[in-house]
CSV table of C-alpha atoms and ligand atoms in Angstrom, one decimal:
chain,number,residue,atom,x,y,z
A,1,MET,CA,141.2,158.6,121.3
A,2,HIS,CA,143.0,161.6,122.5
A,3,PRO,CA,143.5,164.3,119.8
A,4,GLY,CA,147.0,164.4,118.5
A,5,SER,CA,147.7,160.8,119.6
A,6,ALA,CA,149.7,158.7,117.1
A,7,VAL,CA,147.5,155.7,117.8
A,8,PRO,CA,145.0,155.1,114.9
A,9,PRO,CA,141.3,155.3,115.7
A,10,VAL,CA,139.8,152.1,116.8
A,11,ASP,CA,137.2,150.3,114.7
A,12,LEU,CA,134.6,149.7,117.4
A,13,SER,CA,132.8,147.1,115.2
A,14,SER,CA,135.9,144.8,115.6
A,15,ILE,CA,135.3,144.8,119.4
A,16,VAL,CA,132.7,142.0,120.0
A,17,SER,CA,132.7,141.6,123.8
A,18,VAL,CA,132.9,143.9,126.8
A,19,ALA,CA,136.0,142.0,127.9
A,20,GLN,CA,137.8,142.6,124.6
A,21,ALA,CA,137.5,146.4,125.2
A,22,GLU,CA,140.0,146.2,128.0
A,23,GLY,CA,142.9,145.0,125.8
A,24,GLU,CA,142.1,147.5,123.1
A,25,ALA,CA,141.9,150.4,125.6
A,26,ALA,CA,145.1,149.5,127.3
A,27,GLY,CA,147.1,150.3,124.1
A,28,ARG,CA,145.4,153.7,123.8
A,29,THR,CA,145.8,155.0,127.4
A,30,PRO,CA,149.0,156.5,129.0
A,31,ALA,CA,150.6,153.9,131.3
A,32,ASP,CA,150.1,156.0,134.5
A,33,VAL,CA,146.4,156.7,133.8
A,34,TRP,CA,145.9,153.0,132.9
A,35,ASP,CA,147.4,151.9,136.2
A,36,TYR,CA,145.2,154.4,138.1
A,37,LEU,CA,142.2,152.9,136.3
A,38,VAL,CA,142.8,149.2,136.5
A,39,GLY,CA,144.8,149.0,139.8
A,40,GLY,CA,143.7,147.8,143.2
A,41,SER,CA,145.0,148.3,146.7
A,42,GLY,CA,147.8,146.4,148.4
A,43,GLN,CA,148.8,143.2,146.7
A,44,GLU,CA,145.5,143.3,144.7
A,45,VAL,CA,144.2,140.1,146.2
A,46,THR,CA,140.7,141.4,146.5
A,47,LEU,CA,140.9,142.8,142.9
A,48,GLY,CA,141.7,139.3,141.7
A,49,ALA,CA,139.2,137.6,144.0
A,50,ASN,CA,136.4,139.6,142.3
A,51,ARG,CA,137.1,137.8,139.0
A,52,THR,CA,138.0,134.4,140.5
A,53,ALA,CA,134.6,134.3,142.4
A,54,LEU,CA,132.6,135.3,139.3
A,55,ASP,CA,134.4,132.8,137.1
A,56,ALA,CA,133.9,130.0,139.6
A,57,LEU,CA,130.2,130.6,139.9
A,58,ALA,CA,127.9,128.6,137.6
A,59,VAL,CA,124.2,129.3,136.7
A,60,VAL,CA,121.9,126.4,135.9
A,61,PRO,CA,119.8,127.2,132.8
A,62,ARG,CA,116.1,126.3,132.5
A,63,VAL,CA,114.7,124.8,129.3
A,64,LEU,CA,111.3,124.5,127.6
A,65,THR,CA,110.1,127.7,129.2
A,66,GLY,CA,108.0,128.5,126.1
A,67,LEU,CA,109.4,132.1,126.0
A,68,SER,CA,110.0,133.7,122.6
A,69,GLU,CA,110.5,137.3,123.8
A,70,ARG,CA,112.5,138.9,126.5
A,71,SER,CA,112.5,142.3,128.1
A,72,LEU,CA,115.5,143.6,130.0
A,73,HIS,CA,113.6,146.5,131.4
A,74,CYS,CA,113.5,146.9,135.2
A,75,ARG,CA,113.1,149.3,138.1
A,76,LEU,CA,116.4,150.5,139.7
A,77,VAL,CA,115.9,152.4,142.9
A,78,ASP,CA,112.9,154.7,142.0
A,79,GLY,CA,113.3,154.8,138.3
A,80,GLU,CA,113.0,152.8,135.1
A,81,ALA,CA,116.1,151.3,133.4
A,82,ARG,CA,116.4,149.6,130.0
A,83,MET,CA,118.6,146.9,131.6
A,84,PRO,CA,119.5,146.1,135.2
A,85,VAL,CA,122.7,148.1,135.0
A,86,ALA,CA,123.9,151.5,136.2
A,87,VAL,CA,127.2,153.3,135.4
A,88,ALA,CA,129.3,153.3,138.6
A,89,PRO,CA,130.7,156.6,140.0
A,90,ILE,CA,134.3,157.0,138.7
A,91,ALA,CA,136.3,160.0,139.5
A,92,TYR,CA,138.0,162.4,137.0
A,93,GLN,CA,136.7,160.9,133.8
A,94,LYS,CA,138.5,163.6,131.7
A,95,LEU,CA,141.6,161.5,132.4
A,96,PHE,CA,140.4,158.9,129.9
A,97,HIS,CA,139.0,161.2,127.2
A,98,PRO,CA,138.8,165.0,126.8
A,99,HIS,CA,135.0,164.8,126.8
A,100,GLY,CA,135.0,162.8,130.1
A,101,GLU,CA,131.8,162.6,132.0
A,102,LEU,CA,129.8,164.3,129.3
A,103,ALA,CA,130.5,161.5,126.9
A,104,VAL,CA,129.6,158.9,129.5
A,105,ALA,CA,126.4,160.7,130.6
A,106,ARG,CA,125.2,161.0,126.9
A,107,ALA,CA,125.9,157.3,126.2
A,108,ALA,CA,124.2,156.2,129.4
A,109,ALA,CA,121.1,158.4,128.6
A,110,VAL,CA,120.9,156.8,125.1
A,111,ALA,CA,121.3,153.3,126.6
A,112,GLY,CA,118.6,154.1,129.2
A,113,VAL,CA,120.7,153.3,132.2
A,114,PRO,CA,121.3,155.5,135.3
A,115,TYR,CA,124.7,157.3,135.5
A,116,VAL,CA,126.1,157.8,138.9
A,117,VAL,CA,128.0,161.1,139.0
A,118,SER,CA,131.1,161.0,141.2
A,119,LEU,CA,131.6,163.6,143.8
A,120,LEU,CA,135.1,163.8,142.2
A,121,SER,CA,133.6,164.4,138.7
A,122,SER,CA,135.7,166.6,136.4
A,123,THR,CA,132.4,168.0,134.9
A,124,PRO,CA,129.7,169.8,136.8
A,125,MET,CA,126.6,167.8,137.5
A,126,GLU,CA,124.4,170.5,135.9
A,127,GLU,CA,126.1,170.0,132.5
A,128,LEU,CA,125.6,166.3,132.9
A,129,ALA,CA,121.9,166.7,133.8
A,130,ALA,CA,121.4,168.6,130.5
A,131,CYS,CA,122.1,165.2,128.7
A,132,GLY,CA,118.6,164.2,129.8
A,133,GLY,CA,119.3,160.7,131.3
A,134,SER,CA,118.7,159.4,134.8
A,135,LEU,CA,121.5,160.8,137.1
A,136,TRP,CA,122.3,159.7,140.6
A,137,PHE,CA,124.8,161.8,142.6
A,138,GLN,CA,127.5,160.1,144.7
A,139,LEU,CA,128.8,161.6,147.9
A,140,TYR,CA,131.7,160.9,150.1
A,141,TRP,CA,131.2,162.2,153.7
A,142,LEU,CA,132.8,165.6,153.9
A,143,LYS,CA,134.2,167.3,156.9
A,144,ASP,CA,132.4,170.5,155.8
A,145,ARG,CA,128.7,169.8,156.2
A,146,SER,CA,127.6,173.0,154.7
A,147,ARG,CA,129.5,172.2,151.5
A,148,MET,CA,127.8,168.8,151.6
A,149,LEU,CA,124.4,170.4,152.0
A,150,ASP,CA,125.1,172.7,149.1
A,151,LEU,CA,126.0,169.8,146.9
A,152,ILE,CA,122.8,167.9,148.0
A,153,ARG,CA,120.7,171.0,147.1
A,154,ARG,CA,122.5,171.2,143.7
A,155,ALA,CA,121.9,167.6,143.0
A,156,GLU,CA,118.2,168.0,143.9
A,157,ALA,CA,117.9,171.1,141.7
A,158,ALA,CA,119.7,169.4,138.8
A,159,GLY,CA,117.1,166.6,138.8
A,160,CYS,CA,119.3,163.8,140.2
A,161,GLU,CA,117.1,160.9,141.2
A,162,ALA,CA,119.1,159.4,144.0
A,163,LEU,CA,122.0,160.1,146.4
A,164,VAL,CA,124.6,157.4,146.5
A,165,VAL,CA,126.7,157.6,149.7
A,166,SER,CA,129.9,155.7,149.4
A,167,VAL,CA,130.7,154.5,152.9
A,168,ASP,CA,133.9,152.6,152.2
A,169,MET,CA,136.4,155.5,152.2
A,170,PRO,CA,137.4,156.3,155.8
A,171,ALA,CA,140.8,156.5,154.2
A,172,MET,CA,142.0,155.8,150.7
A,173,GLY,CA,143.3,152.2,150.1
A,174,ARG,CA,147.1,152.1,149.4
A,175,ARG,CA,147.2,151.9,145.6
A,176,LEU,CA,150.7,150.8,145.1
A,177,ARG,CA,150.8,151.3,141.4
A,178,ASP,CA,150.0,155.0,141.9
A,179,LEU,CA,152.4,155.4,144.8
A,180,ARG,CA,155.2,153.9,142.7
A,181,ARG,CA,154.5,156.2,139.8
A,182,GLY,CA,153.9,159.2,142.0
A,183,PHE,CA,150.6,159.6,140.1
A,184,THR,CA,149.1,163.1,140.1
A,185,LEU,CA,146.3,164.6,138.1
A,186,PRO,CA,147.2,166.8,135.1
A,187,ALA,CA,146.4,170.5,135.7
A,188,ASP,CA,143.3,170.5,133.4
A,189,VAL,CA,141.6,167.7,135.3
A,190,ARG,CA,140.1,168.5,138.6
A,191,ALA,CA,137.3,167.7,141.0
A,192,VAL,CA,135.0,170.6,139.9
A,193,HIS,CA,132.5,170.1,142.8
A,194,PHE,CA,135.2,171.0,145.3
A,195,GLY,CA,135.2,174.6,144.0
A,196,GLU,CA,138.1,176.9,143.2
A,197,GLN,CA,139.5,177.2,146.7
A,198,GLN,CA,140.2,173.4,146.9
A,199,ALA,CA,141.6,173.4,143.4
A,200,SER,CA,144.1,176.1,144.0
A,201,ARG,CA,145.2,174.3,147.3
A,202,ASP,CA,145.7,171.2,145.2
A,203,ILE,CA,147.8,172.9,142.7
A,204,ALA,CA,149.9,174.6,145.4
A,205,ALA,CA,150.4,171.2,146.9
A,206,GLY,CA,152.2,170.2,143.7
A,207,GLY,CA,149.8,168.8,141.1
A,208,SER,CA,146.3,168.0,142.4
A,209,SER,CA,147.0,164.7,144.2
A,210,ILE,CA,144.1,162.4,144.7
A,211,ALA,CA,145.1,161.4,148.2
A,212,SER,CA,145.1,165.0,149.2
A,213,HIS,CA,141.4,165.3,148.3
A,214,THR,CA,140.7,162.3,150.5
A,215,ALA,CA,142.7,163.3,153.5
A,216,MET,CA,141.7,167.0,153.5
A,217,ALA,CA,138.1,166.8,152.7
A,218,PHE,CA,136.7,163.4,153.7
A,219,ASP,CA,135.5,162.8,157.2
A,220,PRO,CA,136.7,159.4,158.6
A,221,SER,CA,134.4,159.7,161.7
A,222,PHE,CA,131.3,159.2,159.5
A,223,SER,CA,128.8,157.0,161.4
A,224,TRP,CA,125.3,155.6,161.2
A,225,ALA,CA,124.1,158.7,163.1
A,226,ASP,CA,125.4,160.9,160.3
A,227,LEU,CA,123.5,158.8,157.7
A,228,ALA,CA,120.3,159.4,159.7
A,229,TRP,CA,121.1,163.1,159.6
A,230,LEU,CA,121.6,162.9,155.8
A,231,ALA,CA,118.3,161.1,155.4
A,232,ALA,CA,116.5,163.9,157.2
A,233,HIS,CA,118.1,166.5,155.0
A,234,THR,CA,117.2,165.2,151.5
A,235,ARG,CA,114.0,164.2,149.7
A,236,LEU,CA,116.0,161.9,147.4
A,237,PRO,CA,116.2,158.2,147.9
A,238,LEU,CA,119.5,157.1,149.5
A,239,VAL,CA,121.7,154.4,148.2
A,240,VAL,CA,124.5,153.2,150.4
A,241,LYS,CA,127.5,152.0,148.4
A,242,GLY,CA,130.3,149.8,149.8
A,243,ILE,CA,128.5,147.3,152.1
A,244,LEU,CA,130.0,143.8,152.6
A,245,ASP,CA,128.9,142.8,156.0
A,246,VAL,CA,125.4,141.4,156.7
A,247,ASP,CA,124.9,143.4,159.9
A,248,ASP,CA,125.9,146.6,158.0
A,249,ALA,CA,123.3,145.7,155.4
A,250,ARG,CA,120.7,145.3,158.1
A,251,GLN,CA,121.7,148.7,159.7
A,252,ALA,CA,121.4,150.4,156.3
A,253,ALA,CA,117.9,148.9,155.9
A,254,HIS,CA,117.0,150.1,159.3
A,255,ALA,CA,118.2,153.6,158.3
A,256,GLY,CA,115.5,153.5,155.6
A,257,VAL,CA,117.8,153.5,152.5
A,258,ALA,CA,116.2,152.6,149.2
A,259,ALA,CA,119.1,150.4,148.1
A,260,ILE,CA,122.6,149.2,149.0
A,261,VAL,CA,125.5,148.4,146.7
A,262,VAL,CA,127.5,145.4,147.8
A,263,SER,CA,130.9,146.5,146.7
A,264,ASN,CA,134.6,146.3,147.6
A,265,HIS,CA,135.2,149.4,145.5
A,266,GLY,CA,136.6,147.3,142.6
A,267,GLY,CA,139.3,145.9,144.9
A,268,ARG,CA,140.7,149.4,145.7
A,269,GLN,CA,140.0,149.7,149.4
A,270,LEU,CA,140.6,146.9,152.0
A,271,ASP,CA,142.9,144.4,150.3
A,272,GLY,CA,141.8,141.0,151.7
A,273,ALA,CA,138.1,142.0,151.8
A,274,PRO,CA,135.9,139.3,150.2
A,275,SER,CA,134.7,139.5,146.6
A,276,SER,CA,131.3,141.1,146.3
A,277,VAL,CA,129.6,138.0,144.9
A,278,ASP,CA,130.9,135.8,147.7
A,279,VAL,CA,129.0,137.9,150.3
A,280,LEU,CA,126.0,138.7,148.1
A,281,PRO,CA,123.7,135.7,149.0
A,282,ALA,CA,124.0,136.3,152.7
A,283,VAL,CA,123.2,140.0,152.3
A,284,VAL,CA,120.2,139.3,150.1
A,285,ASP,CA,118.9,136.8,152.7
A,286,ALA,CA,119.2,139.3,155.4
A,287,LEU,CA,117.0,141.9,153.7
A,288,ASP,CA,113.4,142.1,152.8
A,289,ASP,CA,112.0,143.4,149.5
A,290,SER,CA,111.9,147.0,150.8
A,291,VAL,CA,115.6,147.5,150.0
A,292,GLN,CA,117.1,146.8,146.6
A,293,VAL,CA,120.5,145.1,146.5
A,294,LEU,CA,122.9,146.2,143.8
A,295,ILE,CA,126.4,144.9,143.3
A,296,ASP,CA,129.6,145.9,141.7
A,297,SER,CA,133.3,144.9,141.5
A,298,GLY,CA,134.4,142.7,138.6
A,299,ILE,CA,131.4,142.7,136.3
A,300,ARG,CA,132.7,142.2,132.8
A,301,SER,CA,130.0,140.5,130.7
A,302,GLY,CA,126.3,139.9,130.4
A,303,SER,CA,126.8,136.5,131.9
A,304,ASP,CA,128.3,138.1,135.0
A,305,VAL,CA,125.2,140.3,135.2
A,306,LEU,CA,123.1,137.1,135.0
A,307,LYS,CA,125.2,135.5,137.8
A,308,ALA,CA,124.7,138.5,140.0
A,309,LEU,CA,121.0,138.5,139.5
A,310,ALA,CA,120.8,134.8,140.0
A,311,LEU,CA,122.4,135.3,143.4
A,312,GLY,CA,119.6,137.7,144.2
A,313,ALA,CA,120.8,141.2,143.2
A,314,HIS,CA,118.4,143.6,141.5
A,315,GLY,CA,121.0,145.2,139.4
A,316,VAL,CA,124.7,145.8,138.9
A,317,LEU,CA,127.0,148.8,138.7
A,318,LEU,CA,129.5,148.8,135.9
A,319,GLY,CA,132.9,150.5,136.6
A,320,ARG,CA,136.1,150.2,134.7
A,321,PRO,CA,134.6,148.8,131.4
A,322,VAL,CA,132.8,152.1,130.9
A,323,CYS,CA,136.2,153.9,131.1
A,324,TRP,CA,137.6,151.4,128.6
A,325,GLY,CA,134.9,152.5,126.2
A,326,LEU,CA,135.6,156.1,127.0
A,327,ALA,CA,139.3,155.7,126.2
A,328,LEU,CA,138.4,153.9,123.0
A,329,GLY,CA,136.1,156.4,121.5
A,330,GLY,CA,134.4,158.9,123.8
A,331,GLU,CA,130.7,158.7,123.7
A,332,SER,CA,130.6,156.1,120.9
A,333,GLY,CA,133.1,153.9,122.8
A,334,VAL,CA,130.9,154.0,125.9
A,335,ALA,CA,127.8,153.4,123.9
A,336,HIS,CA,129.5,150.4,122.3
A,337,VAL,CA,130.4,148.9,125.6
A,338,LEU,CA,126.9,149.4,127.0
A,339,SER,CA,125.3,148.0,123.9
A,340,LEU,CA,127.6,144.9,124.0
A,341,LEU,CA,126.6,144.4,127.6
A,342,HIS,CA,123.0,144.6,126.7
A,343,ASP,CA,123.4,142.1,123.9
A,344,GLU,CA,125.4,139.7,126.1
A,345,LEU,CA,122.8,139.8,128.8
A,346,ASP,CA,120.0,139.4,126.4
A,347,ASN,CA,121.7,136.3,124.9
A,348,ALA,CA,122.5,134.9,128.4
A,349,MET,CA,118.8,135.3,129.4
A,350,ALA,CA,117.7,133.5,126.2
A,351,LEU,CA,120.0,130.6,126.9
A,352,ALA,CA,119.0,130.4,130.6
A,353,GLY,CA,115.3,130.5,129.8
A,354,CYS,CA,114.5,133.9,131.4
A,355,GLY,CA,112.0,136.4,130.0
A,356,ASP,CA,112.8,139.3,132.3
A,357,PRO,CA,115.3,140.3,135.1
A,358,SER,CA,113.1,139.2,137.9
A,359,SER,CA,112.9,135.6,136.5
A,360,ILE,CA,116.8,135.5,136.6
A,361,ARG,CA,116.5,135.6,140.4
A,362,GLN,CA,114.8,132.2,140.3
A,363,LEU,CA,117.7,130.4,138.6
A,364,ARG,CA,119.9,128.0,140.7
A,365,THR,CA,123.6,128.7,141.1
A,366,LEU,CA,126.5,126.4,141.9
A,367,THR,CA,129.6,127.6,143.8
A,368,PRO,CA,132.8,125.4,143.8
A,369,ALA,CA,132.0,124.2,147.3
A,370,ALA,CA,128.6,122.9,146.3
A,371,ARG,CA,129.9,120.9,143.3
A,372,PRO,CA,130.6,117.2,143.5
A,373,GLY,CA,134.2,116.9,144.8
A,374,GLY,CA,134.1,120.5,146.0
A,375,ARG,CA,135.2,121.7,149.4
A,376,ARG,CA,132.4,121.8,152.0
B,401,FMN,C1,139.4,154.8,138.6
B,401,FMN,C2,138.3,154.6,139.6
B,401,FMN,C3,137.7,155.7,140.2
B,401,FMN,C4,136.7,155.5,141.1
B,401,FMN,N1,136.1,156.6,141.7
B,401,FMN,C5,135.0,156.4,142.5
B,401,FMN,C6,134.4,157.5,143.1
B,401,FMN,O1,134.7,158.7,142.8
B,401,FMN,N2,133.3,157.3,144.0
B,401,FMN,C7,132.9,156.0,144.3
B,401,FMN,O2,132.0,155.8,145.1
B,401,FMN,N3,133.5,154.9,143.7
B,401,FMN,C8,134.6,155.1,142.9
B,401,FMN,N4,135.2,154.0,142.3
B,401,FMN,C9,134.6,152.7,142.5
B,401,FMN,C10,133.5,152.3,141.5
B,401,FMN,O3,132.4,153.1,141.7
B,401,FMN,C11,133.1,150.9,141.6
B,401,FMN,O4,132.8,150.5,142.9
B,401,FMN,C12,134.1,149.9,141.0
B,401,FMN,O5,134.9,150.5,140.0
B,401,FMN,C13,133.4,148.6,140.6
B,401,FMN,O6,134.3,147.7,140.1
B,401,FMN,P1,134.6,147.4,138.6
B,401,FMN,O7,135.5,148.6,138.2
B,401,FMN,O8,135.4,146.2,138.7
B,401,FMN,O9,133.4,147.3,137.8
B,401,FMN,C14,136.2,154.2,141.4
B,401,FMN,C15,136.8,153.1,140.7
B,401,FMN,C16,137.8,153.3,139.8
B,401,FMN,C17,138.4,152.1,139.1
């Protein structure tokens, strides 16, 4: 809770599912910040499709497997994780709680899951690295390559374990909620990795507007050749985030990336793009085991994680629910959301007859079209 707020502190123990955290956090977050967090682009068709597709998917449980114990441990990219989940990069986390990214990094470290630091973090990566967890650093492609190289060297020196390149931002999607409200960042929340010069330009532009970062700093001409350049300039494994097309997945594999993230940016970029789970099976089929397939956009429960893995993903990224936890109680709130997700996944695995994440990938799934009476 924000200090000085009239809203009473939340009793985290009364929140018994990840999904419930959304309603509780909504009442504790200023309306403009809430809209920035939960909103999508355009008519929010893709935002809605992420949930519709997950809800419509069924997983067929196995029985009599003889298992009495489970482990959720797995490998994500090049490291160990205590469950097949990483915290997605989310910009400006001090918007949701004064401790911002530090609270999230600490909770992720305790939960044993990687935390993807956004390029637009409001806390420097070095401070987050001091929390001791597994950090991946996310980049958008910048016009200024020397600044990008500086950031890559900083990420390497800070001990980040992977570089996540988000490739779905040639321009920012039109977020109508933010446009209607004229949403701008408060003066005390800024993208610290951009340095003082950018920050003062933002303030001069009248409140550090998010679209101004995108337009001024991001390079829309980013191409596969640039990705090859990046691969040659870092020793860190690359993760390409924001893939939906099968041919793009193949190109990324060809470029030697360690993993891709099938993602529509949580419905915030092309409105009308497919849900991530709808394209996931074809992407998984197109790749061999040398590339891990992660997925995000709409994951809200342990059973959603089970569904994603049953479709062939190796892990998921969790976006907005982490910020619900942050808004509810800083580090404890995020820890609570991650622990609920762990317990939900553990329970779903028990009920589906799975002893570990790799066995989830053997489960059968049913989509609406494949059900009796469904469309073909
Ligand atoms: C408020 C907000 C800020 C985000 N900032 C970034 C970012 O800085 N970099 C990035 O690659 N993705 C960013 N994303 C996208 C997330 O990493 C992720 O793809 C998306 O939130 C997943 O969907 P979910 O929120 O439904 O779980 C952002 C998403 C939200 C909601």
